[in-house]
XYZ file of C-alpha atoms in Angstrom:
414
model
C 44.142 115.512 72.219
C 46.355 113.965 74.212
C 46.643 110.061 74.098
C 46.956 108.445 77.561
C 49.744 105.495 77.313
C 49.401 102.184 79.344
C 52.509 103.542 81.448
C 49.871 106.538 82.761
C 51.924 109.168 80.835
C 50.236 111.389 78.443
C 52.072 112.332 75.236
C 51.270 115.583 72.743
C 49.166 114.810 69.716
C 51.612 116.245 66.505
C 49.608 119.242 66.591
C 50.407 119.802 70.259
C 53.988 118.741 69.497
C 54.401 121.685 66.817
C 52.942 124.046 69.118
C 55.090 122.905 72.414
C 58.059 123.078 70.503
C 58.091 125.711 68.831
C 60.256 129.029 69.914
C 59.664 132.313 68.973
C 63.263 132.965 68.857
C 63.927 130.707 66.325
C 63.233 131.192 62.403
C 60.723 129.242 60.964
C 62.880 126.750 59.228
C 64.919 125.918 62.130
C 61.313 125.660 63.819
C 60.371 122.987 61.606
C 63.328 121.344 61.863
C 63.586 120.743 65.284
C 59.613 119.463 65.454
C 60.476 117.345 62.751
C 63.630 115.918 64.822
C 61.281 115.858 67.909
C 58.823 113.814 66.309
C 61.367 111.217 64.968
C 62.752 110.726 68.720
C 59.229 110.191 69.877
C 58.453 107.440 67.254
C 61.974 105.785 68.310
C 63.053 106.394 64.602
C 66.157 103.930 63.859
C 68.097 106.677 61.850
C 67.529 109.748 64.599
C 71.120 109.180 66.573
C 71.575 112.736 67.304
C 69.288 115.321 68.746
C 70.765 119.006 68.888
C 68.539 121.668 70.422
C 70.085 125.503 70.793
C 68.804 128.553 72.119
C 65.306 127.208 72.625
C 62.868 128.548 75.211
C 60.502 125.436 76.068
C 57.192 125.558 78.923
C 57.819 123.191 82.112
C 55.399 120.628 80.137
C 57.170 120.655 77.034
C 60.387 119.792 78.700
C 58.670 116.831 80.469
C 57.035 115.454 77.670
C 60.505 115.306 75.523
C 62.012 113.779 78.508
C 59.379 111.033 78.425
C 59.935 110.763 74.496
C 63.820 110.245 75.137
C 62.910 107.710 78.192
C 61.001 105.513 75.346
C 63.763 105.863 72.852
C 66.812 103.575 72.541
C 68.134 104.668 69.254
C 69.333 108.144 70.384
C 73.035 108.256 71.202
C 74.023 112.048 71.275
C 71.775 114.773 72.885
C 72.770 118.584 72.891
C 70.533 120.917 74.921
C 72.887 124.350 74.561
C 71.602 127.666 75.781
C 68.065 126.239 75.986
C 67.280 127.789 79.473
C 67.123 124.697 81.320
C 66.512 126.324 84.786
C 66.566 123.971 88.007
C 62.786 123.516 87.622
C 63.085 122.428 84.057
C 65.812 120.116 84.654
C 63.529 118.047 87.083
C 60.629 118.071 84.514
C 63.108 116.710 81.947
C 64.962 114.088 83.706
C 62.012 112.795 85.257
C 61.561 110.854 82.391
C 64.768 110.806 80.710
C 66.580 109.424 83.386
C 65.493 105.829 82.115
C 67.453 106.478 78.875
C 70.253 103.858 78.585
C 71.421 104.494 75.324
C 72.918 108.068 74.975
C 76.658 108.147 74.914
C 77.141 111.900 74.559
C 75.455 114.566 76.791
C 75.621 118.569 76.359
C 73.966 120.931 78.463
C 76.276 123.698 77.872
C 74.955 127.210 78.871
C 71.950 126.745 80.694
C 70.646 128.650 83.962
C 70.586 125.394 86.231
C 72.655 124.670 89.650
C 72.964 122.438 92.323
C 69.555 121.274 92.370
C 69.350 120.511 88.158
C 72.489 118.414 89.041
C 70.429 116.686 91.808
C 67.891 116.162 89.300
C 70.875 115.002 86.600
C 72.012 112.111 89.151
C 69.539 109.269 88.315
C 70.137 109.534 84.750
C 73.895 109.267 85.253
C 73.482 106.246 87.561
C 71.666 104.292 84.941
C 73.449 105.818 81.590
C 76.305 102.885 81.462
C 76.592 104.054 77.647
C 77.534 107.958 78.673
C 81.182 108.632 77.791
C 80.926 112.354 77.317
C 79.298 114.763 79.334
C 79.356 118.442 78.899
C 77.675 120.994 81.606
C 80.084 123.798 81.228
C 78.331 127.382 81.828
C 76.245 126.515 84.398
C 76.875 127.838 87.953
C 76.346 124.257 89.878
C 79.087 124.977 92.471
C 80.524 122.608 94.979
C 76.769 121.209 96.154
C 76.492 120.419 91.954
C 79.802 118.946 91.959
C 78.827 116.632 94.809
C 75.842 115.564 92.827
C 77.503 115.028 89.623
C 80.300 112.799 91.179
C 77.557 110.806 92.978
C 76.025 110.018 89.561
C 79.119 109.190 87.891
C 80.929 107.721 90.269
C 83.160 104.725 89.015
C 81.543 104.780 85.531
C 82.490 104.726 81.968
C 82.893 108.430 81.594
C 85.647 109.608 79.365
C 85.271 113.063 78.652
C 84.025 115.441 81.196
C 83.561 119.430 80.347
C 82.867 121.630 84.137
C 84.389 125.157 82.475
C 82.945 127.823 84.455
C 80.857 126.063 86.826
C 81.627 127.793 89.865
C 83.787 125.279 91.467
C 86.161 125.441 94.240
C 85.917 122.482 96.936
C 87.239 119.698 94.716
C 87.851 117.147 97.589
C 85.376 114.716 96.449
C 87.781 113.536 93.809
C 89.723 112.085 96.677
C 86.876 109.567 97.521
C 87.530 105.995 96.232
C 84.121 105.987 95.002
C 84.334 109.129 92.871
C 87.409 107.522 91.267
C 86.132 108.089 87.352
C 88.795 105.031 86.765
C 88.279 105.826 82.377
C 88.376 109.372 82.532
C 90.444 110.360 79.669
C 89.794 114.289 79.154
C 88.986 116.819 81.945
C 87.971 120.504 81.353
C 88.343 122.692 84.622
C 89.152 125.850 83.303
C 87.523 129.290 84.428
C 87.020 127.991 87.807
C 88.798 130.679 89.401
C 88.052 129.592 92.963
C 89.787 126.277 92.707
C 93.279 127.530 93.810
C 96.180 125.567 95.268
C 93.840 123.951 97.623
C 91.846 122.705 94.917
C 95.157 121.181 93.175
C 95.441 118.897 96.136
C 92.866 117.011 95.322
C 93.136 117.098 91.560
C 96.530 115.443 91.967
C 95.164 112.688 94.100
C 93.267 111.898 91.036
C 96.126 112.267 88.543
C 98.236 109.715 90.703
C 96.034 107.494 91.058
C 97.211 103.881 89.917
C 96.002 103.053 86.184
C 94.936 106.450 85.017
C 93.866 107.019 82.070
C 93.846 110.352 81.825
C 94.887 112.001 78.728
C 94.187 115.735 78.334
C 93.966 118.232 81.138
C 92.706 121.870 81.120
C 93.061 123.758 84.376
C 93.412 127.482 82.588
C 92.368 130.606 84.707
C 91.812 128.509 87.926
C 94.087 130.972 90.031
C 96.312 128.116 91.044
C 99.722 129.732 91.387
C 103.098 128.118 91.889
C 101.624 125.944 95.025
C 99.274 124.516 92.715
C 101.674 123.681 89.783
C 104.005 122.031 92.133
C 101.172 120.089 93.256
C 100.296 118.929 89.742
C 104.041 118.340 88.681
C 104.467 116.055 91.704
C 101.639 114.147 90.803
C 102.631 113.219 87.192
C 106.004 111.671 88.032
C 105.114 108.283 87.916
C 101.998 109.213 85.550
C 102.057 107.314 82.323
C 99.288 108.189 80.427
C 98.618 112.386 80.543
C 100.109 113.722 77.447
C 98.417 117.299 77.120
C 98.413 120.052 79.982
C 96.924 123.422 79.845
C 97.754 126.087 82.849
C 97.390 129.273 81.091
C 96.867 132.400 83.050
C 97.697 130.844 86.347
C 100.265 133.647 88.035
C 102.797 130.784 87.504
C 106.164 132.333 88.258
C 109.951 130.748 89.068
C 108.870 128.126 91.401
C 106.175 126.854 89.319
C 108.470 126.693 86.305
C 110.951 124.945 88.163
C 108.602 122.181 89.328
C 107.901 121.417 85.651
C 111.249 121.236 84.358
C 112.301 118.839 86.932
C 109.356 116.545 86.272
C 110.626 116.806 82.310
C 114.043 116.674 82.773
C 115.459 116.256 86.223
C 119.310 116.743 86.230
C 120.210 115.753 89.490
C 121.861 112.266 88.563
C 121.824 110.583 85.072
C 119.326 108.597 86.631
C 116.808 110.733 87.586
C 117.691 112.428 84.114
C 116.532 108.931 82.625
C 113.345 108.331 84.760
C 111.826 111.891 83.905
C 108.489 111.989 82.738
C 108.455 111.286 79.086
C 104.825 111.017 78.581
C 103.809 114.987 78.234
C 104.137 116.164 74.778
C 102.385 119.384 75.230
C 102.052 122.052 77.943
C 100.524 125.470 77.560
C 101.636 128.190 79.703
C 100.176 131.448 77.978
C 99.851 134.507 79.919
C 101.724 133.662 82.905
C 104.637 135.603 84.796
C 107.025 137.194 82.014
C 110.989 137.638 82.919
C 114.069 137.120 81.504
C 114.439 134.273 84.280
C 111.243 132.357 83.349
C 111.967 132.452 79.636
C 115.000 130.299 80.420
C 112.670 127.914 81.839
C 109.955 127.966 79.325
C 112.830 127.209 76.781
C 114.012 124.165 78.643
C 110.432 123.123 79.338
C 109.743 123.279 75.740
C 113.340 121.621 74.670
C 112.291 118.479 76.905
C 108.758 118.352 75.395
C 110.251 118.152 72.016
C 111.958 115.127 73.135
C 108.952 113.531 74.111
C 107.500 114.439 71.108
C 110.293 113.140 68.801
C 109.131 109.519 69.128
C 105.840 109.506 68.498
C 102.468 108.685 70.111
C 103.728 105.599 71.527
C 106.598 106.422 74.386
C 109.861 104.542 73.877
C 111.137 105.290 77.722
C 114.481 103.914 76.668
C 114.859 106.192 73.618
C 113.801 109.438 75.087
C 115.745 108.391 78.173
C 119.002 108.235 76.346
C 118.215 111.331 74.122
C 117.864 113.539 77.473
C 121.041 112.187 79.175
C 122.819 112.876 76.025
C 121.489 116.291 75.672
C 121.469 117.332 79.297
C 123.906 115.530 81.218
C 126.690 115.305 78.306
C 126.596 118.960 77.306
C 128.396 120.997 79.840
C 126.724 124.249 78.801
C 122.941 122.659 78.873
C 123.955 120.756 82.227
C 125.341 124.153 83.719
C 122.036 126.265 82.542
C 119.575 123.222 83.828
C 121.417 123.049 87.234
C 121.448 126.428 87.831
C 117.554 126.452 87.119
C 116.853 123.420 89.101
C 119.273 124.636 91.951
C 121.551 121.427 91.808
C 125.139 122.032 93.268
C 128.378 120.548 91.888
C 126.784 120.562 88.166
C 129.936 118.864 86.533
C 130.445 116.447 89.432
C 127.400 114.962 90.830
C 126.101 113.222 87.458
C 129.436 111.144 86.843
C 129.696 109.867 90.800
C 129.042 106.360 89.834
C 131.762 106.122 87.210
C 134.091 103.372 87.355
C 137.553 102.890 85.630
C 136.746 100.452 83.470
C 134.429 102.537 81.143
C 135.993 105.711 81.336
C 137.373 105.644 78.038
C 133.771 104.702 76.546
C 132.631 108.162 78.395
C 135.103 110.414 76.850
C 134.580 108.704 73.273
C 130.783 109.811 73.471
C 131.166 113.224 75.261
C 133.938 114.038 72.553
C 131.541 112.803 69.807
C 128.557 114.794 71.220
C 129.927 117.777 72.782
C 133.689 118.546 72.183
C 137.079 119.057 73.995
C 135.275 121.558 76.613
C 132.999 119.341 77.696
C 135.697 116.131 77.976
C 137.570 118.313 80.405
C 134.571 118.961 82.653
C 133.749 115.178 82.459
C 137.499 114.360 83.488
C 137.033 116.989 86.412
C 133.738 115.540 87.357
C 135.351 111.696 87.751
C 136.695 110.657 90.893
C 140.468 111.203 90.793
C 141.822 107.303 91.362
C 140.041 106.101 88.274
C 142.414 104.831 85.462
C 141.928 104.950 81.668
C 140.574 101.356 81.350
C 140.686 99.852 77.587
C 138.083 100.590 74.992
C 135.701 97.740 74.389
C 135.883 96.179 70.688
C 132.911 95.428 68.253
C 130.658 98.854 68.804
C 130.792 102.238 68.072
C 132.163 104.469 70.813
C 129.229 106.201 71.450
C 127.043 103.073 71.803
C 129.899 101.499 74.164
C 129.195 104.631 76.658
C 125.278 103.832 76.366
C 125.993 100.391 77.351
C 128.012 101.756 80.125
C 125.597 103.903 81.437
C 123.419 100.853 81.731
C 125.799 98.536 83.459
C 126.702 101.338 85.808
C 123.067 103.332 86.165
C 120.959 100.532 85.500
C 118.963 103.278 84.013
C 119.872 102.955 80.330
């Protein structure tokens, strides 16, 4: 018999619960365990913080009642409903009640069968869930309309991790709206949305470029973004101080895209540009993109720059990383020559030293001689102004330290 509550909502008896929440596709032990967990959620048991259901097939009424039970629960923190055949209709039944829960921190709805209408039903829950930090709706064909409902719900909330893999996304322009800024977002999965393309990257770039961005990890595999999309992403990260992990696998990335990434990490146009390159990114995955002898050179130097970024741990010491890149890329002629060729920089041995003045020439020579050798000394001299003299060596510090100090004086970047 169903009991009527004061809020005009019926609830199942324990026997009805067992019948309603039993799935014929699961073994008896699992069915009993799930019914036991749902019973504890229904009674708001203080030790029931996590409810996980997978491959369950519930009726419309069962989803409705489970939603009511969760609405009244203030202990549940994590809710996972994976591959549970949550259609648009069942999403409406479930979140009609569950939308009132304000305690859930992690919600997983992976691999169900809802679309844009299901996301519309989810929106009230997102608007009221001020504690929600992680949301996974991957594997549901929500498309552009569903994405719109999603961002309307999340808005400027506290979401930190958002998984939208394989959701049929294409138009990403909602990310450019100020009321959909996702200011606390740290991890974003957009992989396996092949219609995002380069056009979608324009909107994604605005999110990464936004002042105060907290994004740390970004997954954009198999999204058909090509070279143009990579260029947009790379340009958006020039001043980004948070993103440290980026996946761009299987995106048909060639020379132009790799050039943009290399320039982002190690721009050798000038010493100051090298020093001010991106030192935050520590990992870029480029598996299964275009392969050739030339692109291998690009990936080698991209990996080299990433290793320097990794060298100084989680906390970025911009000064130390910048120094290391200048020494490796500007003061070693072979590296400078190859990098200049890859990035299309002219006069590879002259431009980096165009600001050198006579009083620090000997300091330059001291460090180049120590770090690189006579060949680089010769190329350094060629790159200096012919009118410069060879001023005196400074006293006190080692010669290599003299040059670093000199670079600081002359370029104001080290």
